[in-house]
Structures are given as C-alpha cells and as structure tokens.
Amino acid sequence: PVEAVQAFYNYLKVRNLEKAYALLSEHYPRGDGGFEEWKQGYATMLDTSVVKLEPVQGKENSVFVKLAAKDLIDDEIVYSYFEGTIEAKRVDETWRLWDASMKRVENPDYTWLYE
C-alpha cells in the first residue's frame, strides 16, 4: 500500500497523469467524468511533494500521508498542505488506491514539514 500511494504522488509530480489515474480503483473518489475530467483538477499544479508517508498502525492497507502542493492560480503561486489517510487494496495483482480521507491543513508551522 505504501508503495502504491508513493507511486501515485510520484506520477503526479512528474505530470504523468495517465499512470496516476490508472492507480485509482473505481471506489476511489475521482468524479464521474473519467480521466479527462479528473485531470482538470491538476491543471494548475506546479508541484506536489510528499512530506510524510507511513503505514497506519492497526489499520491494514491504510497509509498516512502529508503533502505540500504548489499551484499557479491567476499568475500567483499558491501553497497548500494536506494530510490524511489513503487505503489501498490489491486488485488483479495490482495495488490500487481504494479510498481517501484527506483534509487541508491551514497555515501549518514549520515543524509540520519536518516531522
């Protein structure tokens, strides 16, 4: 599960959205418009960086994630921070992201980036 989540964010970072999307299961919240609609959510993305990624103790296949994102919106760079859990499951011999519970972190202090 950890490697599947890491691969997803690595694909986003290098803008290989097709491979990132391929890691999402049908149960993962991705909208109803297929790949073309889903990728529009990443149109402003300049960068996404994983700050922390670790298995959730006591919850099989769940991964705790912290992310820092940078977007270009109206000619301004906007920084956003997120944390939460992502569940991954093995489907047809491939790990797929199954569910996510992520929330935006407003104005984290510097220690949030270095845990």
mmCIF file of N, CA, C and O in Angstrom, residues 21 23 39 65 88 98 113 115:
data_model
loop_
_atom_site.group_PDB
_atom_site.id
_atom_site.type_symbol
_atom_site.label_atom_id
_atom_site.label_comp_id
_atom_site.label_asym_id
_atom_site.label_seq_id
_atom_site.Cartn_x
_atom_site.Cartn_y
_atom_site.Cartn_z
ATOM 1 N N TYR A 21 -3.737 8.135 -12.689
ATOM 2 C CA TYR A 21 -5.154 7.777 -12.776
ATOM 3 C C TYR A 21 -5.337 6.259 -12.828
ATOM 4 O O TYR A 21 -6.285 5.725 -12.244
ATOM 5 N N LEU A 23 -3.839 4.101 -11.243
ATOM 6 C CA LEU A 23 -3.708 3.516 -9.902
ATOM 7 C C LEU A 23 -4.973 3.678 -9.061
ATOM 8 O O LEU A 23 -5.072 3.126 -7.976
ATOM 9 N N LYS A 39 -8.339 14.897 -14.667
ATOM 10 C CA LYS A 39 -7.057 15.587 -14.841
ATOM 11 C C LYS A 39 -7.207 17.105 -14.785
ATOM 12 O O LYS A 39 -6.234 17.807 -14.488
ATOM 13 N N VAL A 65 -0.626 10.129 5.063
ATOM 14 C CA VAL A 65 0.058 10.961 4.073
ATOM 15 C C VAL A 65 0.022 12.420 4.500
ATOM 16 O O VAL A 65 -1.002 12.906 4.976
ATOM 17 N N ALA A 88 -5.332 1.401 0.273
ATOM 18 C CA ALA A 88 -5.014 0.731 -0.987
ATOM 19 C C ALA A 88 -5.363 -0.748 -0.861
ATOM 20 O O ALA A 88 -5.266 -1.319 0.221
ATOM 21 N N TRP A 98 -7.937 2.899 -3.021
ATOM 22 C CA TRP A 98 -9.312 2.473 -2.832
ATOM 23 C C TRP A 98 -10.179 3.583 -2.246
ATOM 24 O O TRP A 98 -11.311 3.789 -2.663
ATOM 25 N N LEU A 113 6.323 20.406 8.407
ATOM 26 C CA LEU A 113 7.061 19.985 7.217
ATOM 27 C C LEU A 113 8.239 19.075 7.532
ATOM 28 O O LEU A 113 8.818 18.481 6.629
ATOM 29 N N GLU A 115 8.396 16.638 10.342
ATOM 30 C CA GLU A 115 8.151 15.503 11.242
ATOM 31 C C GLU A 115 8.732 14.239 10.685
ATOM 32 O O GLU A 115 8.678 13.952 9.536
#
